[in-house]
Amino acid sequence: LGAGQGFLADRFTYIPYFGLFFIMAWGYEEILKRKPKSKHVIHGVLGLYLALLTFMTFQQSKIWENSQTLWTHVIKHYDQITTPWANLGHHYRDNGDFQNALANYSKAIELKAKPETLNSRGKLYFDNGHSQKALEDYNRAIQMGGEPKSIGEIYINRGAAIGTMGDYDKALSDFNKGLELLPTNPNGYSNRSMIYYARGQHDLAMKDYESYIAINPNNATIWFERGTVLSIQKKYSEAVSSYSRAIELNPNRRDFYQKRAEAYRALGNQTAAQQDENKARQLN
């Protein structure tokens, strides 16, 4: 039966090996019956063989130390396949090694450009302040097409890159398109909410906060931004609740306490406001 990319994985051989092990065990027993005087020699040979297998297993296990050792090993044997180069790029990107991540993504794209690899390199560029290069990769990935969910993410990422260049209309268009294709992407809502907030479209920003929280309820920053909009709308009680949730998720942000103190003062709760201001002063 097919099992995705893993149909040649070792784990699918475990049960079939029972038959081979049975044959080996039967042969071992037959040899001992026919040549009982060779028992020590046979045991010695088997012992050496098992010791060899143990050593080889130990050496092989070193390959699985981390993603770098694994995919570097794969590349030694399959250097014309894109997957190990791209996965090695993920490893370096996750560990903050821009140059090695870039080199591996670029090698994967050189072998065979794929939308997902271009998206990965685009995110690497974007995260390191190279918005124009990120935009070029996103454009190329979108032109290639693909699964709606994958392309939806790329539209959202391209919108973020365009937004950093100041073209909010185009960025908003990309966020809308991306969320149409992939409505479960929380980054699309958080990015779009920033544009709505900057434009003073607070009701639309609030809808995006709610959509984000429905997907990921544990982002302290989103709860904080939601509280800020509620304060602007003079809904101070709701703002206090939103700020309190942000503080619950991240109690070490000074601005969280400062903004909640402002909301408390607007409600006339001077004691609670003073407590939050004192806490804010204690934090960096």
Coordinates of C-alpha atoms in Angstrom, one line a residue:
L1 CA 0.0 0.0 0.0
G2 CA 1.2 3.5 -0.8
A3 CA 2.4 5.6 2.2
G4 CA 3.5 8.9 0.7
Q5 CA 7.2 9.5 0.5
G6 CA 7.9 6.9 3.1
F7 CA 7.0 3.7 1.2
L8 CA 10.7 2.6 1.2
A9 CA 11.2 3.4 4.9
D10 CA 12.9 0.7 7.0
R11 CA 9.9 0.5 9.3
F12 CA 7.8 -1.2 6.6
T13 CA 10.3 -4.2 6.6
Y14 CA 10.0 -5.1 10.3
I15 CA 7.1 -7.6 10.0
P16 CA 8.4 -9.1 6.7
Y17 CA 11.7 -9.8 8.4
F18 CA 10.0 -12.3 10.7
G19 CA 10.1 -14.8 7.9
L20 CA 13.8 -14.3 7.3
F21 CA 14.6 -14.4 11.0
F22 CA 12.7 -17.7 11.2
I23 CA 14.8 -19.2 8.4
M24 CA 18.0 -18.1 10.1
A25 CA 16.9 -19.5 13.5
W26 CA 15.9 -22.8 11.9
G27 CA 19.2 -23.0 10.0
Y28 CA 21.1 -22.2 13.2
E29 CA 19.4 -25.0 15.0
E30 CA 20.0 -27.5 12.2
I31 CA 23.7 -26.7 12.0
L32 CA 24.1 -27.3 15.8
K33 CA 22.3 -30.7 15.5
R34 CA 24.6 -31.8 12.7
K35 CA 27.8 -30.3 14.0
P36 CA 27.5 -30.1 17.8
K37 CA 31.3 -29.9 18.2
S38 CA 31.3 -26.6 16.2
K39 CA 29.0 -25.0 18.8
H40 CA 31.7 -22.6 20.2
V41 CA 33.0 -21.6 16.7
I42 CA 29.4 -20.9 15.5
H43 CA 28.7 -18.8 18.6
G44 CA 31.9 -16.9 18.2
V45 CA 31.1 -16.1 14.5
L46 CA 27.6 -15.0 15.4
G47 CA 28.9 -12.9 18.3
L48 CA 31.3 -11.1 16.0
Y49 CA 28.6 -10.6 13.5
L50 CA 26.2 -9.1 16.1
A51 CA 29.1 -6.9 17.4
L52 CA 29.6 -5.6 13.8
L53 CA 25.9 -4.8 13.5
T54 CA 25.9 -3.1 16.8
F55 CA 28.9 -0.9 15.8
M56 CA 27.2 -0.1 12.4
T57 CA 24.0 0.8 14.2
F58 CA 25.8 3.2 16.6
Q59 CA 27.6 4.9 13.7
Q60 CA 24.3 5.2 11.7
S61 CA 22.5 6.7 14.7
K62 CA 25.0 9.7 14.7
I63 CA 23.4 10.8 11.4
W64 CA 20.1 11.4 13.3
E65 CA 21.7 13.8 15.8
N66 CA 19.9 16.8 14.2
S67 CA 18.6 18.1 10.9
Q68 CA 22.0 19.3 9.8
T69 CA 23.7 15.9 10.2
L70 CA 20.7 14.1 8.6
W71 CA 20.3 16.2 5.5
T72 CA 24.1 16.7 5.0
H73 CA 24.3 12.9 4.9
V74 CA 21.5 12.6 2.4
I75 CA 23.1 15.2 0.2
K76 CA 26.3 13.0 0.0
H77 CA 24.2 10.3 -1.7
Y78 CA 21.5 12.3 -3.5
D79 CA 22.9 15.8 -4.3
Q80 CA 20.6 16.3 -7.3
I81 CA 17.4 16.2 -5.3
T82 CA 15.8 19.4 -4.0
T83 CA 14.3 18.1 -0.7
P84 CA 17.6 17.7 1.3
W85 CA 18.9 21.1 0.2
A86 CA 15.6 22.8 1.1
N87 CA 15.4 21.1 4.5
L88 CA 18.9 22.0 5.3
G89 CA 18.0 25.5 4.5
H90 CA 15.1 25.3 7.0
H91 CA 17.6 24.1 9.6
Y92 CA 20.0 27.0 9.1
R93 CA 17.1 29.6 8.9
D94 CA 15.6 28.3 12.2
N95 CA 19.1 28.7 13.8
G96 CA 19.7 32.2 12.5
D97 CA 22.4 31.3 10.0
F98 CA 21.4 33.5 7.1
Q99 CA 24.3 32.8 4.7
N100 CA 24.1 29.0 4.9
A101 CA 20.3 29.0 4.7
L102 CA 20.4 31.2 1.6
A103 CA 23.1 29.0 0.0
N104 CA 21.0 25.8 0.5
Y105 CA 17.7 27.4 -0.6
S106 CA 19.4 28.8 -3.7
K107 CA 20.9 25.3 -4.5
A108 CA 17.4 23.7 -4.2
I109 CA 16.0 26.4 -6.5
E110 CA 18.9 26.0 -9.0
L111 CA 18.1 22.2 -9.2
K112 CA 14.4 22.7 -9.6
A113 CA 12.5 25.9 -8.7
K114 CA 9.3 25.1 -6.7
P115 CA 6.8 27.6 -5.3
E116 CA 7.3 26.4 -1.7
T117 CA 11.1 26.7 -1.9
L118 CA 10.9 30.2 -3.4
N119 CA 8.5 31.1 -0.6
S120 CA 11.0 29.8 2.0
R121 CA 13.8 31.8 0.5
G122 CA 11.5 34.8 0.3
K123 CA 10.7 34.6 4.0
L124 CA 14.4 34.3 4.7
Y125 CA 15.1 37.5 2.7
F126 CA 12.1 39.3 4.4
D127 CA 13.1 38.3 7.9
N128 CA 16.6 39.7 7.3
G129 CA 15.4 43.0 5.9
H130 CA 15.7 42.3 2.1
S131 CA 12.1 43.1 1.1
Q132 CA 12.8 43.7 -2.5
K133 CA 14.5 40.3 -3.0
A134 CA 11.7 38.7 -1.0
L135 CA 9.2 40.3 -3.3
E136 CA 11.0 38.9 -6.4
D137 CA 10.8 35.4 -5.0
Y138 CA 7.1 35.7 -4.0
N139 CA 6.3 37.1 -7.5
R140 CA 8.0 34.2 -9.2
A141 CA 6.3 31.6 -6.9
I142 CA 2.9 33.0 -7.5
Q143 CA 3.5 33.0 -11.3
M144 CA 4.3 29.3 -11.1
G145 CA 1.0 28.5 -9.4
G146 CA 0.1 25.5 -7.3
E147 CA -2.2 24.4 -4.5
P148 CA -4.6 27.2 -3.4
K149 CA -3.5 26.9 0.3
S150 CA 0.2 27.2 -0.7
I151 CA -0.4 30.1 -3.0
G152 CA -2.6 31.7 -0.3
E153 CA 0.3 31.8 2.1
I154 CA 2.6 33.3 -0.6
Y155 CA 0.1 36.1 -1.3
I156 CA 0.0 36.9 2.5
N157 CA 3.8 36.9 2.6
R158 CA 4.1 39.1 -0.4
G159 CA 1.6 41.5 1.1
A160 CA 3.9 41.8 4.1
A161 CA 6.9 42.6 1.9
I162 CA 4.9 45.1 -0.1
G163 CA 3.6 46.7 3.1
T164 CA 7.1 47.4 4.3
M165 CA 7.7 49.3 1.1
G166 CA 4.7 51.6 2.0
D167 CA 2.2 50.5 -0.7
Y168 CA -0.7 49.7 1.6
D169 CA -3.3 49.4 -1.2
K170 CA -1.3 46.6 -2.9
A171 CA -0.5 44.9 0.4
L172 CA -4.2 45.0 1.4
S173 CA -5.1 43.4 -1.9
D174 CA -2.6 40.6 -1.4
F175 CA -3.9 40.0 2.2
N176 CA -7.4 39.8 0.9
K177 CA -6.5 37.4 -1.9
G178 CA -4.4 35.2 0.5
L179 CA -7.1 35.0 3.1
E180 CA -9.6 34.1 0.4
L181 CA -7.4 31.1 -0.6
L182 CA -6.3 30.3 3.0
P183 CA -8.7 31.6 5.6
T184 CA -6.9 29.7 8.4
N185 CA -3.7 31.7 8.1
P186 CA -3.4 33.8 11.3
N187 CA -0.6 36.0 9.8
G188 CA -2.9 37.3 7.2
Y189 CA -5.3 38.6 9.8
S190 CA -2.6 40.2 11.9
N191 CA -0.9 41.8 9.0
R192 CA -4.2 43.1 7.5
S193 CA -5.2 44.5 10.9
M194 CA -2.1 46.7 11.0
I195 CA -3.2 48.4 7.8
Y196 CA -6.8 48.8 9.1
Y197 CA -5.4 50.2 12.3
A198 CA -3.1 52.7 10.5
R199 CA -6.0 53.9 8.4
G200 CA -8.3 54.3 11.4
Q201 CA -10.6 51.5 10.3
H202 CA -10.9 50.2 13.8
D203 CA -14.0 48.1 13.3
L204 CA -12.3 46.2 10.5
A205 CA -9.1 45.8 12.6
M206 CA -11.2 44.4 15.4
K207 CA -12.8 41.8 13.1
D208 CA -9.3 40.7 12.1
Y209 CA -8.2 40.4 15.8
E210 CA -11.2 38.2 16.4
S211 CA -10.4 36.0 13.4
Y212 CA -6.8 35.7 14.5
I213 CA -7.8 34.8 18.1
A214 CA -10.2 32.1 16.9
I215 CA -7.2 30.4 15.2
N216 CA -4.5 31.2 17.8
P217 CA -5.8 32.5 21.1
N218 CA -2.4 32.6 22.8
N219 CA -0.7 35.5 21.1
A220 CA -0.3 38.2 23.7
T221 CA 0.5 41.0 21.2
I222 CA -2.8 40.5 19.4
W223 CA -4.7 40.7 22.7
F224 CA -2.8 43.9 23.5
E225 CA -3.5 45.5 20.1
R226 CA -7.2 44.5 20.5
G227 CA -7.2 46.3 23.8
T228 CA -5.7 49.4 22.2
V229 CA -8.5 49.6 19.6
L230 CA -11.1 49.0 22.3
S231 CA -9.6 51.9 24.3
I232 CA -9.7 54.1 21.2
Q233 CA -13.4 53.2 20.9
K234 CA -13.8 54.1 24.6
K235 CA -14.8 50.6 25.5
Y236 CA -12.6 50.6 28.5
S237 CA -14.0 47.7 30.4
E238 CA -13.5 45.4 27.4
A239 CA -10.1 46.9 26.9
V240 CA -9.1 46.0 30.5
S241 CA -10.2 42.4 29.8
S242 CA -8.1 42.3 26.6
Y243 CA -5.0 43.8 28.3
S244 CA -5.4 41.4 31.2
R245 CA -5.4 38.5 28.8
A246 CA -2.2 39.8 27.2
I247 CA -0.6 40.2 30.6
E248 CA -1.6 36.7 31.5
L249 CA 0.1 35.4 28.4
N250 CA 3.2 37.6 28.8
P251 CA 3.6 39.3 32.2
N252 CA 6.9 40.9 31.3
R253 CA 5.8 43.6 28.9
R254 CA 6.0 47.1 30.4
D255 CA 3.6 48.6 27.8
F256 CA 0.9 46.1 28.6
Y257 CA 0.7 47.4 32.2
Q258 CA 0.9 51.0 31.1
K259 CA -2.0 50.8 28.7
R260 CA -4.1 48.9 31.1
A261 CA -3.4 51.6 33.7
E262 CA -4.7 54.1 31.2
A263 CA -7.9 52.1 30.8
Y264 CA -8.3 51.8 34.5
R265 CA -8.0 55.5 35.0
A266 CA -10.6 56.1 32.3
L267 CA -12.9 53.9 34.3
G268 CA -12.1 55.8 37.5
N269 CA -10.3 52.9 39.2
Q270 CA -7.3 54.9 40.4
T271 CA -6.0 52.1 42.8
A272 CA -5.7 49.5 40.0
A273 CA -4.2 52.1 37.7
Q274 CA -1.5 52.9 40.3
Q275 CA -0.7 49.3 40.8
D276 CA -0.2 48.8 37.0
E277 CA 2.0 51.9 36.8
N278 CA 4.1 50.6 39.7
K279 CA 4.5 47.3 38.0
A280 CA 5.5 49.0 34.7
R281 CA 8.2 50.9 36.4
Q282 CA 9.6 47.7 37.8
L283 CA 10.0 46.2 34.3
N284 CA 12.6 47.2 31.7

